[in-house]
Coordinates of C-alpha atoms and ligand atoms in Angstrom, one line a residue:
Chain A
M3 CA -49.4 23.1 16.3
T4 CA -48.2 19.5 15.9
H5 CA -50.5 16.5 15.7
I6 CA -49.2 13.3 17.2
L7 CA -51.2 10.3 15.9
E8 CA -52.9 8.1 18.4
L9 CA -51.5 4.6 17.7
P10 CA -52.6 1.2 18.9
T11 CA -49.9 -0.8 20.7
Y12 CA -47.7 -3.1 18.8
L13 CA -49.0 -5.9 20.9
D14 CA -52.5 -5.7 19.4
Q15 CA -52.9 -8.4 16.7
D16 CA -56.0 -8.9 14.7
D17 CA -57.4 -12.4 14.5
A18 CA -55.8 -13.3 11.3
V19 CA -52.4 -12.3 12.5
K20 CA -52.9 -14.0 15.9
D21 CA -54.0 -17.2 14.1
R22 CA -51.0 -17.0 11.9
F23 CA -48.6 -16.7 14.8
A24 CA -50.3 -19.6 16.5
R25 CA -49.7 -21.8 13.5
L26 CA -46.2 -20.5 13.0
K27 CA -45.3 -21.6 16.5
Q28 CA -46.6 -25.1 15.7
R29 CA -44.0 -25.5 12.9
P30 CA -40.9 -27.5 13.6
I31 CA -37.9 -25.6 14.9
A32 CA -35.4 -24.6 12.2
L33 CA -32.7 -22.9 14.3
E34 CA -32.2 -22.9 18.0
V35 CA -29.7 -20.7 19.8
K36 CA -28.9 -21.7 23.4
N37 CA -27.1 -19.6 26.0
L38 CA -24.8 -18.2 23.3
S39 CA -22.0 -15.9 24.5
K40 CA -19.1 -14.5 22.7
T41 CA -16.1 -12.5 24.1
F42 CA -13.2 -11.1 22.2
E43 CA -9.8 -10.7 23.7
T44 CA -8.4 -7.5 22.4
T45 CA -5.4 -5.4 23.4
G46 CA -7.8 -3.0 25.1
G47 CA -9.2 -5.9 27.3
T48 CA -12.0 -8.3 27.0
V49 CA -15.0 -7.3 24.8
T50 CA -18.3 -9.0 25.5
A51 CA -19.9 -9.0 22.1
L52 CA -22.8 -11.3 22.9
K53 CA -24.2 -12.4 26.3
D54 CA -26.5 -15.3 26.9
I55 CA -28.5 -15.1 23.7
N56 CA -31.5 -17.5 23.4
F57 CA -34.1 -17.7 20.7
K58 CA -35.7 -20.2 18.3
T59 CA -36.9 -19.8 14.7
H60 CA -39.5 -21.9 13.1
K61 CA -39.4 -23.4 9.6
R62 CA -39.9 -20.9 6.8
E63 CA -40.0 -18.1 9.3
F64 CA -38.6 -14.7 8.4
V65 CA -36.7 -13.3 11.4
C66 CA -35.1 -9.9 11.4
V67 CA -32.3 -9.0 13.9
I68 CA -32.1 -5.4 14.7
G69 CA -30.0 -3.3 17.2
P70 CA -27.7 -0.4 17.4
S71 CA -24.4 -0.7 15.7
G72 CA -21.7 -2.6 17.6
C73 CA -24.3 -4.6 19.5
G74 CA -23.1 -7.9 18.0
K75 CA -25.4 -8.5 15.1
S76 CA -22.6 -9.5 12.7
T77 CA -20.9 -11.5 15.4
L78 CA -24.2 -13.4 16.0
I79 CA -24.7 -14.2 12.3
R80 CA -21.1 -15.2 11.8
I81 CA -21.4 -17.6 14.7
L82 CA -24.5 -19.1 13.1
A83 CA -22.7 -19.4 9.8
G84 CA -19.8 -21.1 11.6
L85 CA -17.3 -18.4 10.6
E86 CA -16.7 -17.6 14.3
S87 CA -17.0 -20.0 17.2
P88 CA -19.0 -19.1 20.3
T89 CA -17.3 -18.7 23.7
S90 CA -20.1 -20.6 25.3
G91 CA -23.5 -22.0 24.3
E92 CA -24.5 -23.7 21.2
V93 CA -26.3 -23.4 17.9
L94 CA -28.7 -26.2 16.7
L95 CA -29.8 -26.5 13.1
D96 CA -32.7 -28.9 12.8
G97 CA -31.7 -30.2 16.2
K98 CA -28.1 -30.8 15.3
A99 CA -25.2 -28.8 16.7
V100 CA -23.3 -26.9 14.1
H101 CA -19.5 -26.6 14.0
G102 CA -17.7 -24.6 11.3
P103 CA -19.2 -23.3 8.1
G104 CA -21.1 -25.5 5.8
P105 CA -23.5 -25.5 2.8
D106 CA -26.5 -26.2 5.0
R107 CA -26.5 -22.5 5.9
G108 CA -26.4 -20.0 3.1
M109 CA -24.9 -16.6 3.8
V110 CA -25.2 -13.2 2.1
F111 CA -22.8 -10.5 3.2
Q112 CA -23.2 -6.8 3.0
G113 CA -20.1 -6.4 0.9
Y114 CA -20.6 -8.0 -2.5
T115 CA -18.6 -11.2 -2.0
L116 CA -19.0 -12.5 -5.5
F117 CA -15.9 -14.0 -7.0
P118 CA -14.7 -11.4 -9.5
W119 CA -13.0 -13.8 -11.7
L120 CA -16.1 -15.9 -12.3
T121 CA -19.0 -15.1 -14.5
V122 CA -22.5 -14.9 -12.9
K123 CA -23.2 -18.5 -13.9
R124 CA -19.9 -19.8 -12.5
N125 CA -20.4 -17.9 -9.3
V126 CA -23.8 -19.7 -8.8
M127 CA -22.3 -23.0 -9.8
F128 CA -19.5 -22.7 -7.2
G129 CA -21.3 -24.3 -4.3
L130 CA -22.9 -26.9 -6.5
L131 CA -19.5 -28.1 -7.8
Q132 CA -18.1 -28.1 -4.2
S133 CA -20.8 -30.4 -3.1
G134 CA -19.9 -32.8 -5.9
H135 CA -22.5 -32.2 -8.5
S136 CA -21.5 -32.8 -12.1
R137 CA -20.7 -29.8 -14.2
E138 CA -23.8 -30.3 -16.4
H139 CA -26.1 -30.6 -13.5
A140 CA -24.6 -27.6 -11.7
E141 CA -24.9 -25.5 -14.9
E142 CA -28.5 -26.4 -15.4
D143 CA -29.3 -25.7 -11.7
A144 CA -27.4 -22.4 -11.8
R145 CA -29.4 -21.3 -14.8
Q146 CA -32.7 -21.9 -12.9
W147 CA -31.5 -19.9 -9.9
I148 CA -30.3 -17.1 -12.0
D149 CA -33.6 -17.1 -13.8
L150 CA -35.4 -17.0 -10.5
V151 CA -33.6 -13.7 -9.5
G152 CA -34.3 -12.4 -13.0
L153 CA -30.7 -12.2 -14.3
T154 CA -31.0 -14.6 -17.3
K155 CA -29.5 -12.0 -19.6
F156 CA -26.4 -11.7 -17.4
V157 CA -25.4 -15.3 -17.0
D158 CA -22.1 -14.7 -18.8
S159 CA -21.4 -11.3 -17.3
Y160 CA -18.6 -10.7 -14.8
P161 CA -19.6 -9.2 -11.4
H162 CA -17.9 -5.8 -12.2
Q163 CA -20.4 -5.4 -15.0
L164 CA -23.4 -5.5 -12.6
S165 CA -25.0 -2.9 -10.5
G166 CA -25.1 -3.3 -6.7
G167 CA -28.6 -4.7 -6.6
M168 CA -27.8 -7.2 -9.4
K169 CA -24.7 -8.3 -7.5
Q170 CA -26.7 -9.0 -4.4
R171 CA -29.3 -10.9 -6.4
V172 CA -26.5 -13.1 -7.7
A173 CA -25.2 -13.5 -4.2
I174 CA -28.7 -14.7 -3.1
A175 CA -28.9 -17.1 -6.0
R176 CA -25.5 -18.4 -5.2
A177 CA -26.4 -19.0 -1.6
L178 CA -29.8 -20.6 -2.5
A179 CA -28.3 -22.9 -5.1
N180 CA -26.9 -25.1 -2.3
Q181 CA -30.5 -25.4 -1.0
P182 CA -29.6 -24.5 2.5
G183 CA -32.2 -24.9 5.3
I184 CA -31.6 -21.3 6.4
L185 CA -30.4 -18.2 4.7
L186 CA -28.3 -15.8 6.8
M187 CA -28.2 -12.2 5.6
D188 CA -26.0 -9.6 7.2
E189 CA -27.3 -6.1 6.2
P190 CA -27.5 -7.3 2.6
F191 CA -29.1 -4.2 1.2
G192 CA -27.2 -1.7 3.5
A193 CA -25.1 -0.4 0.6
L194 CA -27.9 0.0 -1.9
D195 CA -29.8 3.2 -2.7
A196 CA -33.3 3.6 -1.3
Q197 CA -35.2 2.7 -4.5
T198 CA -33.1 -0.4 -5.3
R199 CA -33.4 -1.4 -1.7
I200 CA -37.2 -1.4 -1.8
K201 CA -37.1 -3.5 -5.0
M202 CA -34.8 -6.0 -3.4
Q203 CA -37.0 -6.3 -0.4
T204 CA -39.9 -7.2 -2.6
Y205 CA -37.7 -9.7 -4.6
L206 CA -36.6 -11.3 -1.4
M207 CA -40.1 -11.7 -0.1
D208 CA -41.2 -13.3 -3.3
I209 CA -38.3 -15.8 -3.1
W210 CA -39.1 -16.5 0.5
K211 CA -42.8 -17.2 -0.3
N212 CA -41.9 -19.7 -3.0
I213 CA -39.0 -21.6 -1.6
D214 CA -38.6 -23.8 1.5
I215 CA -36.2 -21.5 3.3
T216 CA -36.0 -19.9 6.8
I217 CA -34.4 -16.4 6.7
L218 CA -32.5 -14.6 9.4
F219 CA -31.9 -11.1 8.2
I220 CA -29.8 -8.5 9.9
T221 CA -30.6 -4.8 9.4
H222 CA -30.4 -1.5 11.2
D223 CA -33.2 -0.1 9.2
L224 CA -36.4 -0.2 11.2
D225 CA -38.8 0.0 8.2
E226 CA -37.0 -2.8 6.5
A227 CA -37.2 -5.0 9.6
I228 CA -40.9 -4.4 10.1
Y229 CA -41.7 -4.8 6.4
L230 CA -39.9 -8.1 6.0
A231 CA -40.1 -9.9 9.3
D232 CA -42.5 -12.3 11.0
R233 CA -40.7 -11.6 14.2
I234 CA -38.0 -9.1 15.1
L235 CA -35.2 -10.0 17.5
V236 CA -34.1 -6.7 19.1
L237 CA -30.6 -6.7 20.6
K238 CA -29.1 -4.1 22.9
A239 CA -25.5 -3.1 23.0
H240 CA -22.7 -3.5 25.6
P241 CA -23.1 -6.4 26.2
G242 CA -25.2 -7.7 23.2
E243 CA -28.3 -9.2 24.8
V244 CA -31.8 -10.0 23.6
Q245 CA -34.0 -7.1 24.5
E246 CA -37.3 -8.3 23.1
L247 CA -38.6 -10.7 20.4
I248 CA -41.4 -8.7 18.7
E249 CA -44.2 -10.4 16.8
V250 CA -44.9 -8.0 13.9
P251 CA -48.6 -7.3 13.9
V252 CA -48.7 -6.2 10.3
P253 CA -50.7 -8.8 8.3
Q254 CA -49.0 -11.0 5.6
P255 CA -48.6 -10.9 2.7
R256 CA -46.9 -7.5 2.9
S257 CA -47.2 -4.7 0.5
P258 CA -45.6 -1.2 0.4
E259 CA -48.9 0.5 1.4
Q260 CA -48.6 -1.0 4.8
L261 CA -45.7 1.2 5.6
L262 CA -48.2 3.8 6.8
S263 CA -50.7 1.4 8.5
P264 CA -51.3 1.9 12.2
E265 CA -49.9 -1.5 13.1
F266 CA -46.7 -0.7 11.2
L267 CA -46.3 2.7 12.8
A268 CA -47.0 1.2 16.3
T269 CA -44.3 -1.4 15.8
K270 CA -41.9 1.3 14.6
K271 CA -42.7 3.4 17.6
R272 CA -41.8 0.4 19.8
L273 CA -38.6 -0.2 18.0
E274 CA -37.6 3.4 18.3
E275 CA -38.2 3.3 22.0
L276 CA -36.0 0.2 22.3
I277 CA -33.2 1.2 20.0
H278 CA -33.0 4.9 20.7
P279 CA -34.1 5.2 24.4
P280 CA -34.8 8.9 25.0
Q281 CA -32.9 9.2 28.3
E282 CA -29.5 8.4 26.9
G283 CA -29.2 10.2 23.6
D284 CA -25.5 10.1 24.3
E285 CA -24.1 10.6 20.8
I286 CA -25.9 13.8 20.1
N287 CA -25.8 15.4 23.6
G288 CA -22.5 14.0 24.6
D289 CA -20.3 15.4 21.9
H290 CA -22.4 18.5 21.0
M291 CA -21.1 20.9 18.4
N292 CA -19.9 24.4 19.4
M293 CA -22.2 26.2 17.0
V294 CA -21.9 30.0 16.7
R295 CA -23.8 32.2 14.3
M296 CA -21.7 32.8 11.2
V297 CA -24.2 34.8 9.2
P298 CA -23.9 38.6 9.5
V299 CA -27.0 40.3 11.1
D300 CA -27.7 42.3 8.0
H301 CA -27.6 39.2 5.7
E302 CA -30.3 39.2 3.0
V303 CA -31.8 36.0 4.5
E304 CA -31.7 36.9 8.1
S305 CA -33.2 33.7 9.5
V306 CA -34.0 30.4 8.0
F307 CA -37.3 30.2 9.8
Chain B
M23 CA -6.3 12.8 -19.1
P24 CA -7.9 12.2 -22.6
A25 CA -6.3 9.4 -24.6
K26 CA -4.9 11.7 -27.2
S27 CA -3.0 14.0 -24.8
R28 CA -1.9 10.9 -22.8
F29 CA -0.3 9.6 -26.0
F30 CA 1.3 12.9 -26.6
V31 CA 2.8 13.2 -23.1
T32 CA 4.1 9.6 -23.4
I33 CA 6.0 10.6 -26.6
L34 CA 7.2 13.7 -24.8
S35 CA 8.6 11.7 -22.0
F36 CA 11.0 10.1 -24.5
L37 CA 11.5 13.2 -26.5
L38 CA 12.7 15.4 -23.7
P39 CA 15.8 13.4 -22.8
V40 CA 16.6 13.0 -26.5
L41 CA 16.2 16.7 -26.9
L42 CA 18.5 17.5 -24.0
W43 CA 21.1 15.0 -25.4
S44 CA 20.9 16.6 -28.9
L45 CA 21.3 20.1 -27.4
I46 CA 24.5 19.1 -25.6
S47 CA 25.8 17.3 -28.6
Y48 CA 25.0 19.8 -31.4
V49 CA 25.1 23.3 -29.8
P50 CA 28.8 24.1 -29.8
W51 CA 28.7 26.5 -26.9
L52 CA 26.8 24.0 -24.6
W53 CA 29.4 22.1 -22.6
H54 CA 31.9 20.9 -25.2
P55 CA 34.9 20.8 -22.9
K56 CA 37.3 19.5 -25.6
V57 CA 38.7 20.6 -29.0
E58 CA 38.9 18.2 -31.9
I59 CA 42.1 19.1 -33.8
S60 CA 41.5 19.6 -37.5
D61 CA 45.0 21.0 -38.2
P62 CA 47.8 20.6 -35.7
G63 CA 49.7 23.7 -37.0
A64 CA 53.1 23.9 -35.5
V65 CA 52.3 22.0 -32.3
A66 CA 54.4 18.9 -32.4
Y67 CA 52.3 16.5 -30.4
F68 CA 48.9 17.5 -31.8
K69 CA 47.5 15.2 -34.4
Q70 CA 44.6 15.5 -36.7
G71 CA 41.4 14.1 -35.1
M72 CA 42.9 14.3 -31.6
L73 CA 40.7 15.4 -28.7
V74 CA 42.4 17.9 -26.3
D75 CA 41.2 19.9 -23.4
T76 CA 40.1 23.4 -24.4
E77 CA 42.6 25.1 -21.9
L78 CA 45.5 23.1 -23.4
F79 CA 44.4 24.1 -26.9
D80 CA 44.2 27.8 -25.9
K81 CA 47.6 27.6 -24.2
E82 CA 49.3 26.1 -27.2
T83 CA 47.6 28.6 -29.5
L84 CA 48.9 31.5 -27.4
K85 CA 52.4 30.0 -27.4
Q86 CA 52.4 29.6 -31.2
E87 CA 51.0 33.1 -31.6
A88 CA 53.9 34.5 -29.5
S89 CA 56.5 32.8 -31.6
G90 CA 54.7 33.6 -34.8
K91 CA 54.4 30.0 -36.0
A92 CA 51.4 28.3 -37.7
L93 CA 48.4 28.1 -35.3
P94 CA 46.6 24.9 -34.6
E95 CA 43.0 24.7 -35.7
G96 CA 40.1 22.7 -34.3
R97 CA 36.4 22.8 -33.3
P98 CA 34.7 22.3 -30.0
A99 CA 33.9 18.7 -29.1
N100 CA 32.4 16.6 -26.4
P101 CA 34.4 13.8 -24.6
I102 CA 34.6 10.5 -26.4
Y103 CA 32.3 8.9 -23.9
L104 CA 29.4 11.0 -25.0
P105 CA 28.6 10.3 -28.7
A106 CA 26.0 12.4 -30.5
P107 CA 22.6 10.9 -31.1
H108 CA 23.2 10.3 -34.8
E109 CA 26.3 8.4 -34.1
V110 CA 24.4 6.1 -31.8
V111 CA 21.7 5.6 -34.4
V112 CA 24.3 4.6 -36.9
A113 CA 25.9 2.3 -34.3
F114 CA 22.5 0.6 -33.8
Y115 CA 22.8 -0.7 -37.3
T116 CA 26.5 -1.2 -37.6
A117 CA 26.8 -3.0 -34.2
F118 CA 24.6 -5.7 -35.6
T119 CA 26.3 -5.9 -38.9
T120 CA 29.9 -5.7 -37.8
E121 CA 31.7 -9.0 -37.7
P122 CA 33.4 -9.7 -34.4
K123 CA 37.1 -8.9 -34.3
R124 CA 38.1 -12.5 -33.4
R125 CA 36.6 -15.8 -34.6
S126 CA 35.9 -16.9 -31.0
E127 CA 33.9 -13.7 -30.3
K128 CA 30.2 -13.4 -30.8
W129 CA 28.0 -11.2 -32.9
L130 CA 25.8 -8.7 -31.1
H131 CA 22.6 -10.7 -31.7
E132 CA 24.3 -13.8 -30.3
S133 CA 25.4 -12.0 -27.2
L134 CA 21.9 -10.6 -26.7
W135 CA 20.3 -14.0 -27.2
Q136 CA 22.7 -15.4 -24.6
S137 CA 21.6 -12.7 -22.1
I138 CA 17.9 -13.3 -22.7
Q139 CA 18.4 -17.0 -22.1
V140 CA 20.2 -16.3 -18.8
I141 CA 17.4 -14.0 -17.7
F142 CA 14.7 -16.5 -18.8
W143 CA 16.1 -19.5 -17.0
G144 CA 17.0 -17.6 -13.8
F145 CA 13.6 -16.0 -13.6
F146 CA 11.7 -19.1 -14.6
L147 CA 13.4 -21.3 -12.1
S148 CA 12.9 -18.7 -9.4
S149 CA 9.2 -18.4 -10.1
L150 CA 8.8 -22.2 -10.3
V151 CA 9.8 -22.4 -6.6
G152 CA 9.1 -18.8 -5.4
V153 CA 5.5 -18.4 -6.5
P154 CA 4.2 -21.6 -4.8
L155 CA 6.2 -20.9 -1.6
G156 CA 4.9 -17.3 -1.6
I157 CA 1.3 -18.4 -2.0
L158 CA 1.7 -21.0 0.8
A159 CA 3.3 -18.4 3.1
G160 CA 0.6 -15.9 2.3
T161 CA -2.2 -18.4 2.9
Y162 CA -1.1 -20.4 5.9
D163 CA 0.4 -18.8 9.0
F164 CA 2.5 -21.9 9.6
F165 CA 4.4 -21.5 6.3
S166 CA 4.7 -17.8 6.8
R167 CA 6.5 -18.4 10.1
L168 CA 8.5 -21.2 8.6
F169 CA 9.8 -19.4 5.5
E170 CA 9.7 -15.7 6.0
P171 CA 12.1 -15.0 8.8
F172 CA 15.0 -16.7 7.0
I173 CA 14.1 -15.2 3.7
E174 CA 13.8 -11.8 5.2
F175 CA 17.4 -12.3 6.4
F176 CA 18.7 -13.7 3.2
R177 CA 17.3 -11.0 0.9
Y178 CA 19.6 -8.5 2.5
L179 CA 22.6 -10.4 1.3
P180 CA 23.4 -8.8 -2.1
A181 CA 23.1 -11.5 -4.8
P182 CA 26.5 -10.6 -6.4
V183 CA 28.4 -11.7 -3.3
F184 CA 27.5 -15.3 -4.1
G185 CA 29.3 -14.9 -7.5
A186 CA 32.5 -16.6 -6.4
L187 CA 30.7 -19.3 -4.6
A188 CA 28.4 -19.9 -7.6
V189 CA 31.4 -20.2 -9.9
A190 CA 33.1 -22.6 -7.6
I191 CA 30.1 -24.8 -7.4
L192 CA 28.6 -24.5 -10.9
G193 CA 31.6 -23.8 -13.2
I194 CA 32.3 -20.7 -15.2
H195 CA 29.6 -20.8 -17.9
E196 CA 25.9 -20.2 -17.8
A197 CA 24.9 -22.0 -14.6
P198 CA 26.5 -19.5 -12.1
K199 CA 24.9 -16.6 -14.0
I200 CA 21.5 -18.2 -13.9
A201 CA 22.1 -18.8 -10.2
I202 CA 22.8 -15.1 -9.5
I203 CA 19.6 -14.1 -11.3
F204 CA 17.8 -16.8 -9.2
I205 CA 19.2 -15.6 -5.9
G206 CA 18.5 -11.9 -6.8
T207 CA 14.9 -12.7 -7.7
F208 CA 13.8 -15.6 -5.5
F209 CA 13.9 -14.1 -2.0
Q210 CA 12.1 -10.9 -3.0
Q211 CA 9.6 -13.0 -5.0
V212 CA 8.6 -15.1 -2.1
L213 CA 8.0 -12.1 0.1
I214 CA 6.2 -10.1 -2.5
V215 CA 3.9 -13.0 -3.5
S216 CA 3.1 -13.9 0.1
N217 CA 2.2 -10.2 0.7
T218 CA 0.0 -10.1 -2.4
T219 CA -1.7 -13.3 -1.3
R220 CA -2.4 -11.9 2.2
K221 CA -4.1 -8.9 0.5
L222 CA -6.8 -11.1 -0.9
D223 CA -10.2 -10.0 0.5
P224 CA -10.8 -12.4 3.4
S225 CA -14.6 -12.2 2.9
L226 CA -14.2 -14.1 -0.4
L227 CA -12.7 -16.9 1.6
E228 CA -15.5 -16.7 4.1
A229 CA -18.1 -16.7 1.3
A230 CA -16.5 -19.8 -0.2
Q231 CA -16.5 -21.5 3.1
T232 CA -20.2 -20.9 3.6
L233 CA -20.7 -22.4 0.1
G234 CA -19.0 -25.6 1.3
A235 CA -15.5 -25.2 0.1
N236 CA -12.9 -27.3 1.9
N237 CA -9.3 -26.2 2.5
K238 CA -8.0 -27.6 -0.8
A239 CA -10.8 -25.8 -2.7
L240 CA -10.1 -22.6 -0.9
L241 CA -6.5 -22.7 -2.1
L242 CA -7.1 -23.8 -5.6
K243 CA -10.5 -22.2 -6.4
V244 CA -10.3 -19.0 -4.4
V245 CA -6.8 -18.0 -3.4
I246 CA -5.0 -18.7 -6.6
P247 CA -7.6 -17.3 -9.1
G248 CA -8.2 -14.4 -6.7
I249 CA -4.6 -13.2 -6.7
L250 CA -3.7 -14.1 -10.3
P251 CA -4.0 -10.6 -11.7
D252 CA -1.9 -9.1 -8.9
L253 CA 0.6 -12.0 -9.1
Y254 CA 1.0 -11.4 -12.8
R255 CA 1.7 -7.7 -12.1
D256 CA 4.2 -8.7 -9.4
L257 CA 6.1 -11.0 -11.8
R258 CA 6.2 -8.2 -14.4
I259 CA 7.9 -5.9 -11.9
L260 CA 10.3 -8.7 -10.7
L261 CA 11.3 -9.5 -14.2
G262 CA 12.4 -5.8 -14.5
W263 CA 14.6 -6.3 -11.4
A264 CA 16.0 -9.5 -12.9
W265 CA 17.5 -7.4 -15.7
T266 CA 19.4 -5.4 -13.2
Y267 CA 21.1 -8.5 -11.9
L268 CA 22.0 -9.6 -15.4
I269 CA 24.9 -7.2 -15.6
V270 CA 26.5 -8.5 -12.5
A271 CA 25.7 -12.1 -13.4
E272 CA 27.4 -11.8 -16.7
L273 CA 30.6 -10.4 -15.2
I274 CA 31.0 -13.6 -13.2
G275 CA 33.2 -16.4 -14.4
A276 CA 33.7 -16.1 -18.2
S277 CA 32.2 -12.7 -19.1
S278 CA 29.3 -13.2 -21.5
G279 CA 26.2 -11.9 -23.2
I280 CA 25.4 -8.2 -23.7
T281 CA 27.7 -7.3 -20.8
W282 CA 30.6 -8.8 -22.5
F283 CA 29.8 -6.9 -25.6
I284 CA 29.5 -3.6 -23.7
T285 CA 32.8 -4.1 -21.8
Q286 CA 34.5 -5.1 -25.0
Q287 CA 33.3 -2.1 -26.9
A288 CA 34.2 0.2 -24.1
R289 CA 37.7 -1.2 -24.1
Y290 CA 37.9 -0.3 -27.9
K291 CA 36.4 3.1 -27.0
N292 CA 33.5 2.5 -29.3
F293 CA 31.1 4.4 -27.0
D294 CA 28.5 4.7 -29.8
N295 CA 28.2 0.9 -29.7
V296 CA 28.1 1.0 -25.9
F297 CA 25.2 3.4 -26.0
A298 CA 23.4 1.4 -28.6
A299 CA 23.8 -1.8 -26.6
I300 CA 22.5 -0.1 -23.4
M301 CA 19.5 1.2 -25.3
I302 CA 18.8 -2.2 -26.7
I303 CA 18.5 -3.5 -23.2
G304 CA 16.1 -0.7 -22.4
I305 CA 14.1 -1.4 -25.5
I306 CA 13.9 -5.2 -24.9
G307 CA 12.8 -4.5 -21.3
L308 CA 10.1 -2.0 -22.2
T309 CA 8.8 -4.0 -25.1
T310 CA 8.5 -7.1 -23.0
D311 CA 6.6 -5.2 -20.3
L312 CA 4.3 -3.6 -22.8
I313 CA 3.5 -7.0 -24.4
L314 CA 2.9 -8.5 -20.9
A315 CA 0.7 -5.6 -20.0
A316 CA -1.4 -6.0 -23.2
L317 CA -1.6 -9.7 -22.6
S318 CA -2.9 -9.2 -19.1
K319 CA -6.0 -7.5 -20.5
R320 CA -6.7 -10.6 -22.4
I321 CA -5.9 -13.1 -19.7
F322 CA -7.9 -11.3 -17.0
P323 CA -11.2 -10.1 -18.6
W324 CA -12.8 -9.7 -15.2
Q325 CA -10.4 -6.9 -14.2
R326 CA -12.4 -3.7 -14.1
N327 CA -9.7 -1.6 -15.8
A328 CA -9.3 -4.3 -18.5
A329 CA -12.9 -4.2 -19.6
G330 CA -12.3 -1.0 -21.5
A331 CA -14.8 0.7 -19.1
Ligands
LIG415 N1 -12.7 -10.0 15.6 C1 -13.0 -9.1 16.6 N2 -12.1 -8.8 17.5 C2 -12.4 -8.0 18.5 N3 -13.6 -7.4 18.7 C3 -14.5 -7.6 17.8 C4 -14.3 -8.5 16.7 N4 -15.5 -8.6 16.0 C5 -16.4 -7.8 16.6 N5 -15.8 -7.2 17.7 C6 -16.5 -6.3 18.7 O1 -17.7 -6.9 19.0 C7 -18.7 -6.0 19.0 C8 -19.9 -6.3 18.1 O2 -19.4 -6.2 16.8 P1 -20.4 -6.5 15.5 O3 -20.9 -7.9 15.7 O4 -19.6 -6.2 14.3 O5 -21.6 -5.5 15.7 P2 -22.7 -5.0 14.7 O6 -22.7 -5.9 13.5 O7 -24.0 -5.1 15.4 O8 -22.4 -3.6 14.3 C9 -18.1 -4.6 18.7 O9 -17.8 -3.9 19.9 C10 -16.8 -5.0 18.0 O10 -15.8 -4.1 18.3
LIG416 MG1 -22.4 -5.5 11.4

């Protein structure tokens, strides 16, 4: 016998949550994406990576972007960062159109993109020196940011001496040191083990609470998205389009116990439906394995059940 | 492999060829196609210390036996061009201490120093131009398209063919030799450096851009420091190649340096000296490379393998 929990719908919000979303939407707009499309010309023809994307984020909001792999999440965030230019549409940061990369948008990549030849401190100083701060000022600032991510002991270490989680903390400090209005993160914790990942999520939320920063965070991990986000932008693939912008009904501030709360599970159920629609389980059914029994009938463990 | 056995195998890699050489030199029934005459006997044209083919020696012995005259005596020997290890070891010392035959000729250490200078200047001048061009070509598509097709063509022209031209333009002394080293190094260098530059992780450039780096900063603060360890390794390899051009270079115009010494000694049939000189080249090359490798650990402390981890 299996018990399936009766869950509320993800649309149910308690009063506190409802009130918070009402206030959130009163905040000024941090980022606005208008009619954004992106196509790539490849040898195999034209690939539509993104089609007519529209959304807004408010100041100090935490938005997660989720979607199946290949749906254009990285393309979207790279356009926002200015590393890629859109085929059509525009991106407005604080009402101004962005062209090309710039220090007003911080970016954290999935691969650890620390400069291996610079110490932790010099990595964090990099952006500050680029924007013309004096060496003394940059160094002082860098120390504060390194302190904030708890790596004071490692200021003079080189990246190869750090663990994956520590490297990503340096990358976050490095991006924040420029004091950007928005922090763009492309599956930043994707390469970390489960435990480190949870720790990093908590760190990130602490940083977000204490700093004037809007965060746009890409992930393919449903739990991570619900745990971190105010709202979740769900994309679908081929072409990449906005499927839904979900207001997460789990109250703030978040804590790990909420992972099993009814609102959390309800949201997760909804995301599952959107991302793995039951009718087209193509990958598993499409290329099924030709499994034959390879255990003799008189094997000592005759069946695993 | 543990450090201890690694060391042992390294020693072995030098020991094996020496062992083989010793066997051929000291075991009389291994090879030894000649006979060194110790007593010519009744053979008129044999002289003491002469090297003759074994068959000839046997034929003459039979002849003398038949006519009942004094038999020649001798012991198996290798051809003169293969001196035994101990002879070469002695030559190592005597080559440096023997005064040149003529006043105008150079001591061995002077020849060597001349060669090292030719290598240095050829390689230095090539790097001075080749490395920046390589970095530019590896960084910017424009420069890649501008430089690389011609260089790709030019590098197939063997450097020595420019010898006569170099002498005609630059005279017979050091300059044309340096030019040959330059030509032999430069074209490969640009291509190798540009390739190394292209291999830099592009996400580092993107990260720098999102941190506000402009084009100049990308080149100076990301590309150059990013490729430095690989660039250093490239230059080490290229320096080894430069030595192979040395021999051709030194034959051009007025023969000079270690090559002059070697050809001169070969002319006098002092093959022990020839071997000693060849080995000195090997020793200088290997030592330079070991020193450069050791330095690299100091210069690039951020390299994973350099951290002693
Ligand atoms: N530079 C590119 N050239 C051609 N196609 C690309 C390029 N970048 C991404 N794509 C295509 O665009 C689609 C979206 O890719 P991406 O944004 O990396 O997806 P995600 O990050 O969601 O996995 C994919 O089909 C991918 O093959
Ligand atoms: Mg991606």
